mmCIF file of C-alpha atoms in Angstrom:
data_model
loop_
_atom_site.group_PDB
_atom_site.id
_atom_site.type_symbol
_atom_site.label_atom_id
_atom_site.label_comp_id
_atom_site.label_asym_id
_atom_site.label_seq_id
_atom_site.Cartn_x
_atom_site.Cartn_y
_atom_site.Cartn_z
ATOM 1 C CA UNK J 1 -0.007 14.397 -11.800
ATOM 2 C CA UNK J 2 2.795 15.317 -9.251
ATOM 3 C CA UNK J 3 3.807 12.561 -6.983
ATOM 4 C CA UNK J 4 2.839 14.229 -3.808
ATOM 5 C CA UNK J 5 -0.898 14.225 -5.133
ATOM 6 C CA UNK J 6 -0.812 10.404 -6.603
ATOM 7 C CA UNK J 7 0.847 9.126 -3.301
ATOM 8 C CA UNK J 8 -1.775 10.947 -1.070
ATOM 9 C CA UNK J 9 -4.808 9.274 -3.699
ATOM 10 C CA UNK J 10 -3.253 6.149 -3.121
ATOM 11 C CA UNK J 11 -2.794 6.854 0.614
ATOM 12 C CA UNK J 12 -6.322 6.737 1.187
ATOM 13 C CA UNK J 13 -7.220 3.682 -1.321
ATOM 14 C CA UNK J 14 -4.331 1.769 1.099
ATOM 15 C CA UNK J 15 -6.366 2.710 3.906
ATOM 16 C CA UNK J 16 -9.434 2.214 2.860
ATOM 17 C CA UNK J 17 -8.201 -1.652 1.301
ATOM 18 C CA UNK J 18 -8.204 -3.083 5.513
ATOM 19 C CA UNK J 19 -12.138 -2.658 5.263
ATOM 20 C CA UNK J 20 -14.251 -5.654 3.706
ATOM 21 C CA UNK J 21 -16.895 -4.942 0.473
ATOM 22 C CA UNK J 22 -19.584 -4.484 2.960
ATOM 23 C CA UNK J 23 -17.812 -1.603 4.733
ATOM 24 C CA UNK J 24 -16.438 -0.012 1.574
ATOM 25 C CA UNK J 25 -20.017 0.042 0.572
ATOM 26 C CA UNK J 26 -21.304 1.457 3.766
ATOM 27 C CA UNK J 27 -18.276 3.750 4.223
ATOM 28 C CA UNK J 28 -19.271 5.855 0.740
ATOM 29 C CA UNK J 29 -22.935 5.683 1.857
ATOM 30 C CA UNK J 30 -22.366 7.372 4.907
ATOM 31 C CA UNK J 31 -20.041 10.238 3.442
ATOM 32 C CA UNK J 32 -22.828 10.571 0.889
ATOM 33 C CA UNK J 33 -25.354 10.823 3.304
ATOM 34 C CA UNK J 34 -23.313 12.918 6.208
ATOM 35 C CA UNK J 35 -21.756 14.948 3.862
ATOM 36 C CA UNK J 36 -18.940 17.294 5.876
ATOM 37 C CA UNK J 37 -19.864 14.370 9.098
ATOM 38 C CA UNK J 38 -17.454 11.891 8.151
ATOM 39 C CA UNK J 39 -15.289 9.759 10.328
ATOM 40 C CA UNK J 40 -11.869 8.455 9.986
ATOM 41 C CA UNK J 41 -12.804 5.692 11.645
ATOM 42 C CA UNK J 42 -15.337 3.829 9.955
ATOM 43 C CA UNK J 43 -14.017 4.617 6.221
ATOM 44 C CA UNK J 44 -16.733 7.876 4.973
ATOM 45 C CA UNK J 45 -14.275 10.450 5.344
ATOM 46 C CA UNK J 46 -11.566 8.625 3.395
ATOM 47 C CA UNK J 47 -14.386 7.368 0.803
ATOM 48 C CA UNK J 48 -15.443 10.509 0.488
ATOM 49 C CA UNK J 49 -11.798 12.558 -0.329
ATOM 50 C CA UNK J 50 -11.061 9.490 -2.303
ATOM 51 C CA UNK J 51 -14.413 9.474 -4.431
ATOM 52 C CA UNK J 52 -13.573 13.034 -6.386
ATOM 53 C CA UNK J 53 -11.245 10.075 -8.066
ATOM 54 C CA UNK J 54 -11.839 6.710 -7.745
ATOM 55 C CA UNK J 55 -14.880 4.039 -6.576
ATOM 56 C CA UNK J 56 -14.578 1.064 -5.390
ATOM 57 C CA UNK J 57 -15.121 -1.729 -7.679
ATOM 58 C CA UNK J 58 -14.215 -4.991 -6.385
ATOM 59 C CA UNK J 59 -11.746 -7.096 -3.589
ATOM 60 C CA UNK J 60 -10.114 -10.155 -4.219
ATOM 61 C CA UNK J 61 -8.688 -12.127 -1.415
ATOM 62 C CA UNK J 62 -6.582 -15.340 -1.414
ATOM 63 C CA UNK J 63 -7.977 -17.518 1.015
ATOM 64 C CA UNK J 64 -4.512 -19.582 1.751
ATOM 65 C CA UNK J 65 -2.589 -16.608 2.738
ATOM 66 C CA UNK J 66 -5.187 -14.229 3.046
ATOM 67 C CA UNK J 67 -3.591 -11.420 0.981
ATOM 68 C CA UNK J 68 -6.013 -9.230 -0.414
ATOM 69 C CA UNK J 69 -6.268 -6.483 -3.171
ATOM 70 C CA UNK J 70 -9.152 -3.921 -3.727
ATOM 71 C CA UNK J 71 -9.809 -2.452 -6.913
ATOM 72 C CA UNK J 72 -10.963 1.188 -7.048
ATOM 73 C CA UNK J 73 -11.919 2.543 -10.601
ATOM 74 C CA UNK J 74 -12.926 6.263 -12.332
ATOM 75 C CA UNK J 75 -14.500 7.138 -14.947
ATOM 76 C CA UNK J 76 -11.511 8.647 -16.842
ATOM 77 C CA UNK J 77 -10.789 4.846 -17.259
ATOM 78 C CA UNK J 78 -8.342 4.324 -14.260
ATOM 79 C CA UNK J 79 -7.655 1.603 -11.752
ATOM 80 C CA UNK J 80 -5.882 1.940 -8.330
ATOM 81 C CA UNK J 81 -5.304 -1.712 -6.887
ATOM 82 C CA UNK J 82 -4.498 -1.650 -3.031
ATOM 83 C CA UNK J 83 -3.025 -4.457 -0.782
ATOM 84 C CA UNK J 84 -3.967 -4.537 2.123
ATOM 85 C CA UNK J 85 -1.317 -4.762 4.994
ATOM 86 C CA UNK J 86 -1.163 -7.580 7.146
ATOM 87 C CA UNK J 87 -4.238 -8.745 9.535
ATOM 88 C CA UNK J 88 -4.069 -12.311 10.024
ATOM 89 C CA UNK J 89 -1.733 -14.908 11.145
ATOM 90 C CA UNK J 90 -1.498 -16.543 7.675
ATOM 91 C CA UNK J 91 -0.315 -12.972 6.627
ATOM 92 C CA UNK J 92 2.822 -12.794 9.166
ATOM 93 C CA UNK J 93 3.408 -16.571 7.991
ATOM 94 C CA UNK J 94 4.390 -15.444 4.703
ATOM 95 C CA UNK J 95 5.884 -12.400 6.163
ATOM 96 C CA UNK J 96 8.375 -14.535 8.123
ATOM 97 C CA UNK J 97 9.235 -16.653 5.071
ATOM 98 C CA UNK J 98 12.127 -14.738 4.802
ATOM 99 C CA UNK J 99 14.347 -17.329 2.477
ATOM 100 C CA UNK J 100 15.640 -16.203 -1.048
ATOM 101 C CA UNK J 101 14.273 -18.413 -3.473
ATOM 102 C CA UNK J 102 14.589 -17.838 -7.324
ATOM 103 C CA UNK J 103 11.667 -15.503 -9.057
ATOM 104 C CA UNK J 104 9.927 -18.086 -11.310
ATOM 105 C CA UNK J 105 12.138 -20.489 -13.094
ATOM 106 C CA UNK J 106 15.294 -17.626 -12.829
ATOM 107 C CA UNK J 107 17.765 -19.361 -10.820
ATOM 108 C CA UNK J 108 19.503 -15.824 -10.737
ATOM 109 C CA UNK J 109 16.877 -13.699 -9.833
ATOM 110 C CA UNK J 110 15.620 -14.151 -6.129
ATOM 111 C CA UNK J 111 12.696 -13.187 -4.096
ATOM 112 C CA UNK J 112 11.310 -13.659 -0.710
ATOM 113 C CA UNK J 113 9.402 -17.041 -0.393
ATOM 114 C CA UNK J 114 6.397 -16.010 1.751
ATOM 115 C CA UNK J 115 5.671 -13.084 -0.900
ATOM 116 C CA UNK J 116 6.267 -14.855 -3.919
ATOM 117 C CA UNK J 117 3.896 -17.572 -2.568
ATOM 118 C CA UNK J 118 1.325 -15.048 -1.171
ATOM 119 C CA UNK J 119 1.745 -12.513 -4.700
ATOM 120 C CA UNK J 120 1.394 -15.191 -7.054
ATOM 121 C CA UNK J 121 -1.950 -17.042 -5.723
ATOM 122 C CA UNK J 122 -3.426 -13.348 -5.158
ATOM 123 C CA UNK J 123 -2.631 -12.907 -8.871
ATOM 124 C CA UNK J 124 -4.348 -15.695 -10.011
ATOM 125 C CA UNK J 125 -7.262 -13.963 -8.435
ATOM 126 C CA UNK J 126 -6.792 -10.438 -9.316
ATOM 127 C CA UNK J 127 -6.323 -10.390 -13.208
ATOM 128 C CA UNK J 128 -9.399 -11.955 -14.461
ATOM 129 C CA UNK J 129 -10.356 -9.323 -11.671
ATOM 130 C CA UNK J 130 -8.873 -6.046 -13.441
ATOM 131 C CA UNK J 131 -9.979 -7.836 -17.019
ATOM 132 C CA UNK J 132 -13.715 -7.472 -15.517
ATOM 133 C CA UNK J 133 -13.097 -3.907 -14.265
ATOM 134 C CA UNK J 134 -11.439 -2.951 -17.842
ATOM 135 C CA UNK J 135 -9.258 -0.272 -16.476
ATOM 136 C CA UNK J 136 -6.592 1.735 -19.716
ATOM 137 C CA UNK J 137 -4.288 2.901 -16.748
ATOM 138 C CA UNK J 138 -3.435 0.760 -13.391
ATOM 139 C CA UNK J 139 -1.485 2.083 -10.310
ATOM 140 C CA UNK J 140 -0.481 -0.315 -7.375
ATOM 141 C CA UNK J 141 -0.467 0.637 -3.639
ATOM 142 C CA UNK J 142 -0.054 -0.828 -0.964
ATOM 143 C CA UNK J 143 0.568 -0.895 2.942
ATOM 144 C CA UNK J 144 3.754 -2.793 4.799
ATOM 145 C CA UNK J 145 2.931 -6.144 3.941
ATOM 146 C CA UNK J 146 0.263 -5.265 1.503
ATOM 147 C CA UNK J 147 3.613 -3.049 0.025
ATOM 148 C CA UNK J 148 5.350 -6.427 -0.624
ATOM 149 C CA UNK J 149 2.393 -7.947 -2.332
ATOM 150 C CA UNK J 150 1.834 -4.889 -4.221
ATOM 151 C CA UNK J 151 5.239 -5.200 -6.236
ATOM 152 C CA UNK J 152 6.013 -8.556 -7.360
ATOM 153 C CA UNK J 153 1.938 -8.577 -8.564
ATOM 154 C CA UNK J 154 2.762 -4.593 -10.238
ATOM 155 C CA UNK J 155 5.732 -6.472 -11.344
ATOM 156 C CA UNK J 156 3.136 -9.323 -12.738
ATOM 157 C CA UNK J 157 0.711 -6.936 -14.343
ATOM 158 C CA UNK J 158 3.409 -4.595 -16.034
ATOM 159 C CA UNK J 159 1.826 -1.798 -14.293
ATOM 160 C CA UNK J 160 1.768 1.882 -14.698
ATOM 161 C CA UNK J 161 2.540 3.006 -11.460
ATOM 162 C CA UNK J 162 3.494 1.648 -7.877
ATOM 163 C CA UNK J 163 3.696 3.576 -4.860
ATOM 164 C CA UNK J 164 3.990 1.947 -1.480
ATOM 165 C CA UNK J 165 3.946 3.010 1.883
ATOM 166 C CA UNK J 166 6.339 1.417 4.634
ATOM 167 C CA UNK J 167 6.739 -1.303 2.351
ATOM 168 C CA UNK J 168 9.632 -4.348 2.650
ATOM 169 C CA UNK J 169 11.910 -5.208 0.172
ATOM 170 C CA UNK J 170 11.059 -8.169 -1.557
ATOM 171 C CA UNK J 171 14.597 -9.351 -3.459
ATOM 172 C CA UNK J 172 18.031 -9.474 -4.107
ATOM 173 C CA UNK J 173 20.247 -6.803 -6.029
ATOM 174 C CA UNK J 174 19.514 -8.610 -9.231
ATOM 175 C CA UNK J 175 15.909 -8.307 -8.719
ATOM 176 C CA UNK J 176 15.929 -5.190 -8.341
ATOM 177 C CA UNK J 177 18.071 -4.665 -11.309
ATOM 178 C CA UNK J 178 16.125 -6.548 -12.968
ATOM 179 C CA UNK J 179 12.863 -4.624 -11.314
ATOM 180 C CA UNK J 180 14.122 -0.973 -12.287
ATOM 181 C CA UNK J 181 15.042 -1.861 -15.913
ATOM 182 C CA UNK J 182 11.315 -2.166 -16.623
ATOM 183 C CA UNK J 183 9.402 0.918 -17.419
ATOM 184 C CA UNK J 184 7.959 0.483 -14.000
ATOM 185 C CA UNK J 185 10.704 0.892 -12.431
ATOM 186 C CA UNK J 186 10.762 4.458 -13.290
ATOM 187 C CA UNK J 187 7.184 5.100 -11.657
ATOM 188 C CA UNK J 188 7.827 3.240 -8.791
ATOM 189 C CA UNK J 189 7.761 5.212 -5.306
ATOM 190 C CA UNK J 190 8.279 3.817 -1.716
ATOM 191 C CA UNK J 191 7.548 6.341 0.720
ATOM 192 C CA UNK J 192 8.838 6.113 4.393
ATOM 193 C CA UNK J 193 9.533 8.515 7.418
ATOM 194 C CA UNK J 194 11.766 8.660 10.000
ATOM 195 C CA UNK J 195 9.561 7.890 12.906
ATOM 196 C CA UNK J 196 7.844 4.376 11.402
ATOM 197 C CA UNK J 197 9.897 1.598 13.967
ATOM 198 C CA UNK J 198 8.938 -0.748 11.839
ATOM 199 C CA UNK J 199 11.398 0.616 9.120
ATOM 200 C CA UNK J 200 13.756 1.367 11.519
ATOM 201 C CA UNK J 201 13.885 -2.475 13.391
ATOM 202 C CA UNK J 202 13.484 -4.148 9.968
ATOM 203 C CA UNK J 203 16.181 -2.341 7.716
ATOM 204 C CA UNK J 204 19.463 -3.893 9.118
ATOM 205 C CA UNK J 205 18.162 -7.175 8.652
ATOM 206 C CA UNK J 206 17.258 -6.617 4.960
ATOM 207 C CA UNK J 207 20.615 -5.499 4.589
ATOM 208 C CA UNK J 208 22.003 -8.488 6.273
ATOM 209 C CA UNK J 209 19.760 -11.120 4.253
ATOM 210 C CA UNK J 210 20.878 -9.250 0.842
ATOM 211 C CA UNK J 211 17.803 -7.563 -0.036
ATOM 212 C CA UNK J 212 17.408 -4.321 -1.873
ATOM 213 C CA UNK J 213 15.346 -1.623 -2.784
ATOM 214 C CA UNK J 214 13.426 -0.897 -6.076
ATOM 215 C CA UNK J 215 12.484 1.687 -7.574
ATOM 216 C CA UNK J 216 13.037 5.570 -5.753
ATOM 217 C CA UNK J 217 12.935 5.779 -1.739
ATOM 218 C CA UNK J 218 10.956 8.797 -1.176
ATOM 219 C CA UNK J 219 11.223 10.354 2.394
ATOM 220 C CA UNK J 220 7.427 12.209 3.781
ATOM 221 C CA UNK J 221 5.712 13.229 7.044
ATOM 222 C CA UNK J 222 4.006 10.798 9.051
ATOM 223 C CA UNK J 223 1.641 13.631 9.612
ATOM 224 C CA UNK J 224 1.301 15.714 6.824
ATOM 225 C CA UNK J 225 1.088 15.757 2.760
ATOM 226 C CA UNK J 226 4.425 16.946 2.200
ATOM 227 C CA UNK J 227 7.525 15.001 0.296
ATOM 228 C CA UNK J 228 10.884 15.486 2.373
ATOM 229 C CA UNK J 229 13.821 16.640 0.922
ATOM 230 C CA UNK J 230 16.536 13.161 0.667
ATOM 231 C CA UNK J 231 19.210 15.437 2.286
ATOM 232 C CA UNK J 232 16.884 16.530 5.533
ATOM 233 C CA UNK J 233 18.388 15.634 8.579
ATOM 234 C CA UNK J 234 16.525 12.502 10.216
ATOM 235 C CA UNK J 235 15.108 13.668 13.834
ATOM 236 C CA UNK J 236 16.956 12.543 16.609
ATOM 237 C CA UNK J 237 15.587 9.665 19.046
ATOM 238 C CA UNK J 238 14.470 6.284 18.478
ATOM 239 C CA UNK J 239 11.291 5.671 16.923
ATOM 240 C CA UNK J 240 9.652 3.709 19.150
ATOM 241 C CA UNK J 241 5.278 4.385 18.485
ATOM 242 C CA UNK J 242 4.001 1.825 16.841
ATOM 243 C CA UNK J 243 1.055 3.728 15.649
ATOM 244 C CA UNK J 244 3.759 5.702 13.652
ATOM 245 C CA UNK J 245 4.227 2.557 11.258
ATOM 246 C CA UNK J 246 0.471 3.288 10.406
ATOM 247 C CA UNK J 247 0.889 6.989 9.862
ATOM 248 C CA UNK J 248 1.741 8.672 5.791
ATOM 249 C CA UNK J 249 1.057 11.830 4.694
ATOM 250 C CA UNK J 250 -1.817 12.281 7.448
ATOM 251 C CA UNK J 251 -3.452 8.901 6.567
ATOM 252 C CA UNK J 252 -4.247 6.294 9.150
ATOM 253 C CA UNK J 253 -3.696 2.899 7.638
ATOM 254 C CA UNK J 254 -4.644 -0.375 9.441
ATOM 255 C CA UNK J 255 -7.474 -2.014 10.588
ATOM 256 C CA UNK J 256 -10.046 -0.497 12.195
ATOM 257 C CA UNK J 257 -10.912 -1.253 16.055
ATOM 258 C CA UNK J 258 -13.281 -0.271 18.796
ATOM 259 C CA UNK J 259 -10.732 1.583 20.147
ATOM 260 C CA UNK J 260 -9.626 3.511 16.673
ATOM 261 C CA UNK J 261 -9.915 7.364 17.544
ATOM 262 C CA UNK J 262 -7.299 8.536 15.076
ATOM 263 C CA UNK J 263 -8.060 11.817 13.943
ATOM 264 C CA UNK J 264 -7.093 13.137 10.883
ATOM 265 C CA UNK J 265 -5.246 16.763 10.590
ATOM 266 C CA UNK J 266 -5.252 18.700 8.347
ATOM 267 C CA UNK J 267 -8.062 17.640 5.702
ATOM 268 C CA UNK J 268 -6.411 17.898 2.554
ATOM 269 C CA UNK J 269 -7.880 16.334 -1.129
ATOM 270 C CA UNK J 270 -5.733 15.833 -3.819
ATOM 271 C CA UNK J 271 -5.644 18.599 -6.895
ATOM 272 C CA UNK J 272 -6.569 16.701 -9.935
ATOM 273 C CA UNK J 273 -4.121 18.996 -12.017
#
């Protein structure tokens, strides 16, 4: 599958992972039942682009730091897990835990605390999780902080596939080294775009803390499914909407609100070539 149609799949399973079981459930029923009259805003649409691939199956969430993963399964015997992005204060807790401690007992491979802490108990939860599902193939996603989550537990699960959306980095150099020497590492895509702030504010300070990317860095739209070209010229201007840090590839992710009138343009599935 070419990335641009896996990242857009996953797109939509990273939006649709800030709504709870009972509005998953009532999100598909309502595409079902409305057919081309879906909204954006309650879930149906996105259910309904994401159903010609996956279901949802199940949500685990980790009631001490309130990270949560939802597990969406086909019937070609595939799982996409998605992390949702943060929500609650116990989320930008661990967020802020931004101290390098060593991953595991490796006193030279180090992590950030707060997602070490949060990835770890959320494993606990989601692997007798995925054994109950029974998936042959698994692909992580995930959202900002549900991004962070999303690859130390890929990173737990020897995963397939991991492609993340605004994500942070979540190491040092020799994490990363470490990280890319895995066959994951090969398969592992973090999309961002010029216009997300929160990429934009956060990046120096990774820099200055000694963090580093794994995987592939994969420039996209905000607003459209299309990969960028690396060498593209950034816009000029500061990136300053903050809705823009919940814009990929056309796909609102966040939570949901009275106020949510995002629309969606253009409506575009996924080939499943």
């Amino acid at each position: 599958m070419r990335l641009i149609d896996n990242a857009l799949r996953c797109s939509l399973a990273a939006s649709l992972a800030y709504l709870s079981p009972t509005q998953l459930v009532a999100a598909r029923r309502a595409w079902r039942h409305s057919g081309l009259f879906t909204s954006v805003r309650d879930g149906s649409e996105y259910a309904g682009r994401l159903a010609t691939d996956f279901t949802f199956a199940e949500q685990v969430v980790e009631p001490s730091t309130q990270a949560s993963a939802t597990i969406f399964r086909s019937e070609a015997g595939e799982a996409c897990v998605a992390f949702r992005g943060s929500t609650s204060m116990q989320n930008f807790r661990s967020m802020f835990a931004l101290d390098l401690v060593p991953l595991d007992s490796d006193l030279s491979i180090k992590v950030h605390r707060g997602y070490q802490e949060a990835s770890a108990r959320l494993y606990e939860l989601l692997e007798p999780a995925l054994e109950r599902v029974g998936p042959e193939r698994v692909v992580f996603t995930g959202h900002s902080y549900g991004g962070g989550t999303a690859t130390l537990c890929a990173l737990y699960h020897e995963a397939d596939t991991l492609i993340t959306f605004s994500a942070p980095r979540v190491g040092d150099a020799a994490f990363a080294r470490t990280f890319d020497a895995t066959p994951l590492g090969a398969n592992t895509a973090h999309l961002v775009h010029d216009e997300d702030p929160v990429l934009r504010q956060n990046q120096p300070l990774w820099d200055a803390l000694g963090y580093s990317n794994v995987g592939r860095v994969v420039r996209c739209s905000a607003t459209q499914p299309l990969l960028l070209d690396t060498a593209d010229a950034p816009p000029a201007g500061v990136a300053w909407n903050p809705l823009s840090h919940c814009r990929y590839l056309g796909t609102y992710m966040g939570p949901r609100t009275r106020e949510f009138k995002w629309k969606l343009k253009p409506n575009y599935t996924p080939s499943r070539s």
